[in-house]
Amino acid sequence: MAALQLQATPLKTLAFSRRRGAAARPRMAAASFRCSAAARSYNITLLPGDGIGPEVVAVAKDEKLMGGSALDATGVPLPDETLSAAKDCDAVLLGAIGGYKWDNNEKHLKPETGLLQLRAGLGVFANLRPAAVLPQLVDASTLKKEVAEGVDIMVVRELTGGIYFGKPRGFGTNDKGEDTGFNTEVYSASEIDRIARVAFEVARKRRGKLCSVDKANVLEASMLWRRRVTALASEFPDIELSHMYVDNAAMQLVRNPKQFDTIVTNNIFGDILSDEASMITGSIGMLPSASVGESGPGLFEPIHGSAPDIAGQDKANPLATILSAAMLLRYGLGEENAAKRIELAVTETLNQGFRTGDIYSPGTTLVGCKQMGDEVLKTVESQKAVAALN
């Protein structure tokens, strides 16, 4: 079998293999890899997607089509073959999807529709978005150093319910003959309970503080949300639970972000707040995410978009994808030691002064996507050498 090695994402200790005689596939992968820290093999589906997605994942192989690349090749944003491969694997690593080329497509033919279909098909409902300010990059934050330094937040976002999926939705006409558009924010008790339990468990593994964000002073869906989260708190007596209205939470994230440990919120609020939290760190090119369900494979992806304006120019920052692979190991496969090795390698690479353009500052070394990935891999290899001596 032809071996495919990780370059820009996780570890060189992940070795991918393609079936003998299989033709090279454009931008999609179903790969089995071996992790030396885990001493076993896993089957991982890689979905590089569009724009800079292939560059930051190229860097981690065996591919399946999704998004715009799938539209161009098959006419749909999520081919059945891709969804089937994703369901049958241990975890899914996604690069990025979308681009100007498909902006004017009908909704069902947009790359983003493929992502929604993938989430639904995998049954992932909890999106975990960390936002930690690394000491090496604190000056890249738009906030004052004393505000940004030490920030370490995890946003747990409900992913498959709420206003993005609620019905009725659509277009209509009011009694004045004007065009209208409408959506429905709706949550069931079971949907709230399951995301709250995930958040309580995440908080338990962190610093033991959970802030539930809602708009319970106005919205009935939020009133139910607050009641259910409050009721579940009795099952987690070791967790300090607080509540905050979403408008106040948005303000507090830039006023005093260090007050937050773990945040849990609904789909639309989480979409907004997690993006806000990401900018505290200085660059979305550094931030990973995980989407998990009650069973089956999880979906792991960097939070940045496909950035078609820099696609193919070796300018993308691969560290968010590398760190997504670390989350894949931790939350998807239970391989904590391997996840820590990746995170340590990223930290050490930054300590050595290597920077892509989005996090570059005078006095550091500007590198491209591929070289940044290579430098992380060198660090991983040096870890292995030290471990062998011990």
GROMACS .gro file of C-alpha atoms in nm:
model
  390
    1MET     CA    1   0.000   0.000   0.000
    2ALA     CA    2   0.116   0.350  -0.069
    3ALA     CA    3   0.172   0.530   0.261
    4LEU     CA    4   0.039   0.882   0.307
    5GLN     CA    5   0.195   1.081   0.591
    6LEU     CA    6   0.067   1.373   0.790
    7GLN     CA    7   0.242   1.696   0.706
    8ALA     CA    8   0.054   1.998   0.825
    9THR     CA    9  -0.186   1.854   1.066
   10PRO     CA   10  -0.136   1.626   1.358
   11LEU     CA   11   0.161   1.401   1.391
   12LYS     CA   12   0.401   1.223   1.169
   13THR     CA   13   0.313   0.932   1.395
   14LEU     CA   14  -0.013   0.915   1.205
   15ALA     CA   15   0.047   0.706   0.895
   16PHE     CA   16  -0.232   0.690   0.639
   17SER     CA   17  -0.279   0.421   0.380
   18ARG     CA   18  -0.475   0.409   0.057
   19ARG     CA   19  -0.627   0.089  -0.078
   20ARG     CA   20  -0.403  -0.081  -0.333
   21GLY     CA   21  -0.492   0.019  -0.686
   22ALA     CA   22  -0.733   0.293  -0.579
   23ALA     CA   23  -0.720   0.600  -0.795
   24ALA     CA   24  -0.630   0.931  -0.637
   25ARG     CA   25  -0.948   1.112  -0.539
   26PRO     CA   26  -0.998   1.486  -0.547
   27ARG     CA   27  -1.031   1.644  -0.204
   28MET     CA   28  -1.176   1.369   0.010
   29ALA     CA   29  -1.033   1.098   0.223
   30ALA     CA   30  -1.111   0.791   0.423
   31ALA     CA   31  -0.791   0.708   0.597
   32SER     CA   32  -0.679   0.468   0.854
   33PHE     CA   33  -0.395   0.597   1.065
   34ARG     CA   34  -0.171   0.467   1.334
   35CYS     CA   35  -0.089   0.671   1.641
   36SER     CA   36   0.223   0.561   1.825
   37ALA     CA   37   0.094   0.704   2.152
   38ALA     CA   38  -0.214   0.485   2.124
   39ALA     CA   39  -0.044   0.178   1.976
   40ARG     CA   40  -0.345   0.103   1.758
   41SER     CA   41  -0.501   0.202   1.427
   42TYR     CA   42  -0.811   0.410   1.359
   43ASN     CA   43  -1.019   0.481   1.052
   44ILE     CA   44  -1.046   0.857   0.997
   45THR     CA   45  -1.243   1.026   0.718
   46LEU     CA   46  -1.076   1.345   0.596
   47LEU     CA   47  -1.281   1.612   0.419
   48PRO     CA   48  -1.043   1.885   0.296
   49GLY     CA   49  -1.331   2.071   0.127
   50ASP     CA   50  -1.267   2.400  -0.050
   51GLY     CA   51  -1.037   2.704  -0.057
   52ILE     CA   52  -0.749   2.660   0.186
   53GLY     CA   53  -0.908   2.341   0.323
   54PRO     CA   54  -0.699   2.109   0.104
   55GLU     CA   55  -0.379   2.292   0.206
   56VAL     CA   56  -0.436   2.272   0.580
   57VAL     CA   57  -0.544   1.909   0.561
   58ALA     CA   58  -0.292   1.800   0.299
   59VAL     CA   59  -0.120   1.759   0.583
   60ALA     CA   60  -0.334   1.450   0.672
   61LYS     CA   61  -0.468   1.220   0.400
   62ASP     CA   62  -0.726   0.985   0.234
   63GLU     CA   63  -0.993   1.205   0.101
   64LYS     CA   64  -1.364   1.226   0.030
   65LEU     CA   65  -1.546   1.494  -0.165
   66MET     CA   66  -1.751   1.756   0.013
   67GLY     CA   67  -1.868   2.113  -0.037
   68GLY     CA   68  -1.784   2.298  -0.355
   69SER     CA   69  -1.541   2.034  -0.475
   70ALA     CA   70  -1.822   1.778  -0.447
   71LEU     CA   71  -2.064   2.009  -0.628
   72ASP     CA   72  -1.821   2.045  -0.918
   73ALA     CA   73  -1.756   1.672  -0.940
   74THR     CA   74  -2.095   1.520  -0.854
   75GLY     CA   75  -2.356   1.796  -0.854
   76VAL     CA   76  -2.433   1.770  -0.481
   77PRO     CA   77  -2.253   1.917  -0.177
   78LEU     CA   78  -2.248   1.590   0.019
   79PRO     CA   79  -2.234   1.272  -0.192
   80ASP     CA   80  -2.381   0.956  -0.043
   81GLU     CA   81  -2.037   0.795  -0.061
   82THR     CA   82  -1.890   1.068   0.158
   83LEU     CA   83  -2.162   1.044   0.422
   84SER     CA   84  -2.136   0.665   0.424
   85ALA     CA   85  -1.759   0.679   0.472
   86ALA     CA   86  -1.799   0.933   0.751
   87LYS     CA   87  -2.053   0.718   0.935
   88ASP     CA   88  -1.835   0.409   0.909
   89CYS     CA   89  -1.516   0.563   1.045
   90ASP     CA   90  -1.389   0.645   1.395
   91ALA     CA   91  -1.379   1.022   1.343
   92VAL     CA   92  -1.396   1.287   1.071
   93LEU     CA   93  -1.145   1.568   1.014
   94LEU     CA   94  -1.281   1.851   0.798
   95GLY     CA   95  -1.075   2.128   0.638
   96ALA     CA   96  -1.306   2.408   0.521
   97ILE     CA   97  -1.591   2.452   0.277
   98GLY     CA   98  -1.740   2.726   0.062
   99GLY     CA   99  -1.615   2.994  -0.173
  100TYR     CA  100  -1.720   3.280  -0.397
  101LYS     CA  101  -1.771   3.041  -0.687
  102TRP     CA  102  -2.083   2.889  -0.530
  103ASP     CA  103  -2.225   3.196  -0.353
  104ASN     CA  104  -2.511   3.238  -0.600
  105ASN     CA  105  -2.618   2.873  -0.601
  106GLU     CA  106  -2.962   2.779  -0.477
  107LYS     CA  107  -2.966   2.688  -0.111
  108HIS     CA  108  -2.968   2.311  -0.164
  109LEU     CA  109  -2.666   2.346  -0.393
  110LYS     CA  110  -2.451   2.555  -0.159
  111PRO     CA  111  -2.140   2.397  -0.002
  112GLU     CA  112  -2.264   2.496   0.344
  113THR     CA  113  -2.572   2.278   0.296
  114GLY     CA  114  -2.339   1.981   0.276
  115LEU     CA  115  -2.200   2.068   0.620
  116LEU     CA  116  -2.547   2.084   0.772
  117GLN     CA  117  -2.631   1.751   0.611
  118LEU     CA  118  -2.310   1.598   0.743
  119ARG     CA  119  -2.380   1.714   1.099
  120ALA     CA  120  -2.730   1.576   1.080
  121GLY     CA  121  -2.613   1.249   0.926
  122LEU     CA  122  -2.353   1.196   1.199
  123GLY     CA  123  -2.595   1.295   1.475
  124VAL     CA  124  -2.351   1.544   1.626
  125PHE     CA  125  -2.528   1.798   1.846
  126ALA     CA  126  -2.257   1.945   2.070
  127ASN     CA  127  -2.001   2.185   1.926
  128LEU     CA  128  -1.695   2.246   2.144
  129ARG     CA  129  -1.504   2.563   2.059
  130PRO     CA  130  -1.199   2.644   2.274
  131ALA     CA  131  -1.058   2.997   2.277
  132ALA     CA  132  -0.729   3.014   2.463
  133VAL     CA  133  -0.477   3.297   2.440
  134LEU     CA  134  -0.133   3.144   2.404
  135PRO     CA  135   0.146   3.336   2.579
  136GLN     CA  136   0.342   3.357   2.253
  137LEU     CA  137   0.050   3.527   2.076
  138VAL     CA  138  -0.098   3.751   2.345
  139ASP     CA  139   0.020   4.061   2.160
  140ALA     CA  140  -0.181   3.954   1.855
  141SER     CA  141  -0.507   3.999   2.046
  142THR     CA  142  -0.709   4.313   1.977
  143LEU     CA  143  -0.765   4.344   2.353
  144LYS     CA  144  -0.517   4.496   2.596
  145LYS     CA  145  -0.255   4.250   2.712
  146GLU     CA  146  -0.376   4.259   3.072
  147VAL     CA  147  -0.729   4.170   2.954
  148ALA     CA  148  -0.635   3.895   2.707
  149GLU     CA  149  -0.350   3.729   2.896
  150GLY     CA  150  -0.449   3.397   3.049
  151VAL     CA  151  -0.790   3.370   2.877
  152ASP     CA  152  -0.897   3.005   2.840
  153ILE     CA  153  -1.262   2.958   2.742
  154MET     CA  154  -1.459   2.663   2.608
  155VAL     CA  155  -1.787   2.742   2.433
  156VAL     CA  156  -2.027   2.446   2.416
  157ARG     CA  157  -2.282   2.525   2.144
  158GLU     CA  158  -2.598   2.327   2.070
  159LEU     CA  159  -2.562   2.245   1.704
  160THR     CA  160  -2.870   2.078   1.557
  161GLY     CA  161  -3.169   2.261   1.703
  162GLY     CA  162  -3.296   2.612   1.756
  163ILE     CA  163  -3.371   2.877   1.499
  164TYR     CA  164  -3.143   2.731   1.230
  165PHE     CA  165  -3.356   2.418   1.211
  166GLY     CA  166  -3.691   2.510   1.369
  167LYS     CA  167  -4.016   2.498   1.174
  168PRO     CA  168  -4.218   2.670   1.045
  169ARG     CA  169  -3.973   2.873   0.843
  170GLY     CA  170  -3.990   3.038   0.508
  171PHE     CA  171  -4.129   3.339   0.323
  172GLY     CA  172  -4.477   3.481   0.316
  173THR     CA  173  -4.687   3.793   0.286
  174ASN     CA  174  -4.841   3.995   0.567
  175ASP     CA  175  -5.184   4.158   0.576
  176LYS     CA  176  -5.037   4.470   0.413
  177GLY     CA  177  -4.914   4.268   0.119
  178GLU     CA  178  -4.549   4.302   0.221
  179ASP     CA  179  -4.299   4.020   0.180
  180THR     CA  180  -4.199   3.856   0.508
  181GLY     CA  181  -3.937   3.604   0.618
  182PHE     CA  182  -3.977   3.394   0.932
  183ASN     CA  183  -3.792   3.137   1.139
  184THR     CA  184  -3.873   2.950   1.459
  185GLU     CA  185  -3.659   2.920   1.771
  186VAL     CA  186  -3.769   2.594   1.932
  187TYR     CA  187  -3.607   2.350   2.175
  188SER     CA  188  -3.737   2.038   2.345
  189ALA     CA  189  -3.646   1.943   2.700
  190SER     CA  190  -3.443   1.645   2.579
  191GLU     CA  191  -3.239   1.860   2.340
  192ILE     CA  192  -3.154   2.101   2.620
  193ASP     CA  193  -3.076   1.825   2.869
  194ARG     CA  194  -2.830   1.646   2.642
  195ILE     CA  195  -2.628   1.957   2.555
  196ALA     CA  196  -2.630   2.069   2.918
  197ARG     CA  197  -2.493   1.732   3.030
  198VAL     CA  198  -2.211   1.760   2.778
  199ALA     CA  199  -2.130   2.109   2.908
  200PHE     CA  200  -2.133   2.002   3.273
  201GLU     CA  201  -1.896   1.716   3.190
  202VAL     CA  202  -1.665   1.948   2.996
  203ALA     CA  203  -1.662   2.195   3.285
  204ARG     CA  204  -1.579   1.908   3.522
  205LYS     CA  205  -1.266   1.834   3.316
  206ARG     CA  206  -1.167   2.201   3.317
  207ARG     CA  207  -1.196   2.446   3.609
  208GLY     CA  208  -1.542   2.352   3.734
  209LYS     CA  209  -1.734   2.664   3.628
  210LEU     CA  210  -2.024   2.667   3.381
  211CYS     CA  211  -2.208   2.976   3.255
  212SER     CA  212  -2.536   2.911   3.071
  213VAL     CA  213  -2.617   3.190   2.825
  214ASP     CA  214  -2.975   3.259   2.717
  215LYS     CA  215  -3.231   3.537   2.671
  216ALA     CA  216  -3.477   3.416   2.931
  217ASN     CA  217  -3.609   3.766   3.000
  218VAL     CA  218  -3.768   3.773   2.653
  219LEU     CA  219  -3.776   3.434   2.480
  220GLU     CA  220  -3.989   3.138   2.588
  221ALA     CA  221  -3.738   2.895   2.440
  222SER     CA  222  -3.474   3.051   2.665
  223MET     CA  223  -3.703   3.033   2.967
  224LEU     CA  224  -3.730   2.657   2.917
  225TRP     CA  225  -3.355   2.641   2.854
  226ARG     CA  226  -3.278   2.807   3.188
  227ARG     CA  227  -3.524   2.585   3.379
  228ARG     CA  228  -3.378   2.265   3.237
  229VAL     CA  229  -3.013   2.364   3.289
  230THR     CA  230  -3.088   2.473   3.646
  231ALA     CA  231  -3.264   2.144   3.720
  232LEU     CA  232  -2.971   1.941   3.587
  233ALA     CA  233  -2.726   2.125   3.811
  234SER     CA  234  -2.825   1.902   4.103
  235GLU     CA  235  -2.659   1.610   3.920
  236PHE     CA  236  -2.330   1.802   3.914
  237PRO     CA  237  -2.285   1.947   4.264
  238ASP     CA  238  -1.913   2.000   4.202
  239ILE     CA  239  -1.982   2.245   3.918
  240GLU     CA  240  -2.045   2.615   3.985
  241LEU     CA  241  -2.338   2.713   3.760
  242SER     CA  242  -2.426   3.069   3.664
  243HIS     CA  243  -2.664   3.223   3.410
  244MET     CA  244  -2.617   3.526   3.186
  245TYR     CA  245  -2.827   3.700   2.922
  246VAL     CA  246  -2.666   3.683   2.579
  247ASP     CA  247  -2.631   4.059   2.532
  248ASN     CA  248  -2.445   4.086   2.863
  249ALA     CA  249  -2.234   3.782   2.776
  250ALA     CA  250  -2.127   3.945   2.449
  251MET     CA  251  -2.018   4.254   2.643
  252GLN     CA  252  -1.843   4.058   2.919
  253LEU     CA  253  -1.641   3.855   2.668
  254VAL     CA  254  -1.454   4.169   2.567
  255ARG     CA  255  -1.469   4.343   2.905
  256ASN     CA  256  -1.347   4.061   3.129
  257PRO     CA  257  -1.309   3.733   2.938
  258LYS     CA  258  -1.108   3.566   3.216
  259GLN     CA  259  -1.426   3.536   3.425
  260PHE     CA  260  -1.543   3.256   3.192
  261ASP     CA  261  -1.440   2.893   3.201
  262THR     CA  262  -1.705   2.692   3.014
  263ILE     CA  263  -2.004   2.850   2.838
  264VAL     CA  264  -2.309   2.656   2.720
  265THR     CA  265  -2.568   2.811   2.493
  266ASN     CA  266  -2.806   2.751   2.205
  267ASN     CA  267  -2.727   2.730   1.836
  268ILE     CA  268  -2.752   3.093   1.723
  269PHE     CA  269  -2.606   3.246   2.040
  270GLY     CA  270  -2.322   2.995   2.031
  271ASP     CA  271  -2.253   3.072   1.667
  272ILE     CA  272  -2.205   3.439   1.750
  273LEU     CA  273  -2.032   3.415   2.088
  274SER     CA  274  -1.781   3.152   1.978
  275ASP     CA  275  -1.672   3.373   1.688
  276GLU     CA  276  -1.641   3.668   1.925
  277ALA     CA  277  -1.438   3.462   2.169
  278SER     CA  278  -1.213   3.343   1.888
  279MET     CA  279  -1.096   3.695   1.809
  280ILE     CA  280  -0.972   3.744   2.164
  281THR     CA  281  -0.696   3.498   2.072
  282GLY     CA  282  -0.569   3.713   1.785
  283SER     CA  283  -0.639   3.483   1.491
  284ILE     CA  284  -0.908   3.234   1.393
  285GLY     CA  285  -0.628   3.047   1.217
  286MET     CA  286  -0.528   2.909   1.558
  287LEU     CA  287  -0.861   2.771   1.675
  288PRO     CA  288  -0.999   2.417   1.645
  289SER     CA  289  -1.344   2.278   1.713
  290ALA     CA  290  -1.513   1.948   1.784
  291SER     CA  291  -1.870   1.836   1.715
  292VAL     CA  292  -1.979   1.524   1.899
  293GLY     CA  293  -2.294   1.320   1.953
  294GLU     CA  294  -2.415   1.048   2.185
  295SER     CA  295  -2.257   0.777   1.968
  296GLY     CA  296  -2.078   0.737   1.639
  297PRO     CA  297  -1.790   0.940   1.494
  298GLY     CA  298  -1.732   1.302   1.583
  299LEU     CA  299  -1.658   1.584   1.339
  300PHE     CA  300  -1.345   1.792   1.398
  301GLU     CA  301  -1.259   2.107   1.206
  302PRO     CA  302  -1.080   2.442   1.229
  303ILE     CA  303  -1.317   2.733   1.278
  304HIS     CA  304  -1.172   2.942   0.995
  305GLY     CA  305  -1.347   2.953   0.660
  306SER     CA  306  -1.217   2.844   0.322
  307ALA     CA  307  -1.041   3.180   0.254
  308PRO     CA  308  -1.054   3.147  -0.127
  309ASP     CA  309  -0.856   3.470  -0.165
  310ILE     CA  310  -0.539   3.296  -0.039
  311ALA     CA  311  -0.614   2.940  -0.152
  312GLY     CA  312  -0.323   2.765  -0.326
  313GLN     CA  313  -0.069   3.028  -0.218
  314ASP     CA  314   0.083   2.844   0.080
  315LYS     CA  315  -0.029   3.127   0.309
  316ALA     CA  316  -0.284   2.947   0.524
  317ASN     CA  317  -0.222   2.880   0.891
  318PRO     CA  318  -0.248   2.501   0.947
  319LEU     CA  319  -0.231   2.516   1.327
  320ALA     CA  320  -0.608   2.521   1.377
  321THR     CA  321  -0.633   2.200   1.175
  322ILE     CA  322  -0.345   2.046   1.369
  323LEU     CA  323  -0.515   2.137   1.695
  324SER     CA  324  -0.844   2.000   1.559
  325ALA     CA  325  -0.661   1.671   1.517
  326ALA     CA  326  -0.561   1.697   1.883
  327MET     CA  327  -0.927   1.744   1.976
  328LEU     CA  328  -1.010   1.445   1.756
  329LEU     CA  329  -0.769   1.233   1.958
  330ARG     CA  330  -0.893   1.364   2.294
  331TYR     CA  331  -1.271   1.381   2.243
  332GLY     CA  332  -1.318   1.143   1.952
  333LEU     CA  333  -1.078   0.861   2.034
  334GLY     CA  334  -0.997   0.906   2.402
  335GLU     CA  335  -0.624   0.935   2.328
  336GLU     CA  336  -0.529   1.203   2.581
  337ASN     CA  337  -0.153   1.146   2.566
  338ALA     CA  338  -0.144   1.171   2.188
  339ALA     CA  339  -0.352   1.491   2.201
  340LYS     CA  340  -0.110   1.645   2.449
  341ARG     CA  341   0.183   1.556   2.226
  342ILE     CA  342   0.031   1.749   1.937
  343GLU     CA  343  -0.053   2.051   2.153
  344LEU     CA  344   0.298   2.051   2.302
  345ALA     CA  345   0.448   2.036   1.954
  346VAL     CA  346   0.243   2.338   1.845
  347THR     CA  347   0.348   2.532   2.154
  348GLU     CA  348   0.714   2.448   2.103
  349THR     CA  349   0.699   2.545   1.734
  350LEU     CA  350   0.562   2.883   1.834
  351ASN     CA  351   0.830   2.913   2.101
  352GLN     CA  352   1.087   2.868   1.823
  353GLY     CA  353   0.944   3.179   1.657
  354PHE     CA  354   0.776   3.032   1.348
  355ARG     CA  355   0.470   3.225   1.230
  356THR     CA  356   0.234   3.224   0.933
  357GLY     CA  357   0.126   3.563   0.801
  358ASP     CA  358  -0.188   3.593   1.015
  359ILE     CA  359   0.011   3.575   1.341
  360TYR     CA  360   0.340   3.725   1.222
  361SER     CA  361   0.507   4.002   1.417
  362PRO     CA  362   0.851   4.164   1.383
  363GLY     CA  363   1.125   3.947   1.526
  364THR     CA  364   0.958   3.618   1.434
  365THR     CA  365   1.016   3.392   1.130
  366LEU     CA  366   0.755   3.411   0.854
  367VAL     CA  367   0.676   3.070   0.703
  368GLY     CA  368   0.411   2.921   0.476
  369CYS     CA  369   0.150   2.657   0.548
  370LYS     CA  370   0.366   2.362   0.449
  371GLN     CA  371   0.674   2.473   0.640
  372MET     CA  372   0.471   2.543   0.953
  373GLY     CA  373   0.337   2.189   0.936
  374ASP     CA  374   0.690   2.055   0.879
  375GLU     CA  375   0.819   2.241   1.183
  376VAL     CA  376   0.545   2.092   1.402
  377LEU     CA  377   0.635   1.747   1.272
  378LYS     CA  378   1.003   1.804   1.351
  379THR     CA  379   0.903   1.885   1.706
  380VAL     CA  380   0.695   1.570   1.729
  381GLU     CA  381   0.990   1.368   1.602
  382SER     CA  382   1.218   1.524   1.861
  383GLN     CA  383   0.965   1.430   2.130
  384LYS     CA  384   0.979   1.070   2.009
  385ALA     CA  385   1.360   1.071   2.019
  386VAL     CA  386   1.362   1.202   2.377
  387ALA     CA  387   1.100   0.947   2.479
  388ALA     CA  388   1.309   0.667   2.327
  389LEU     CA  389   1.611   0.773   2.535
  390ASN     CA  390   1.402   0.765   2.848
   0.00000   0.00000   0.00000
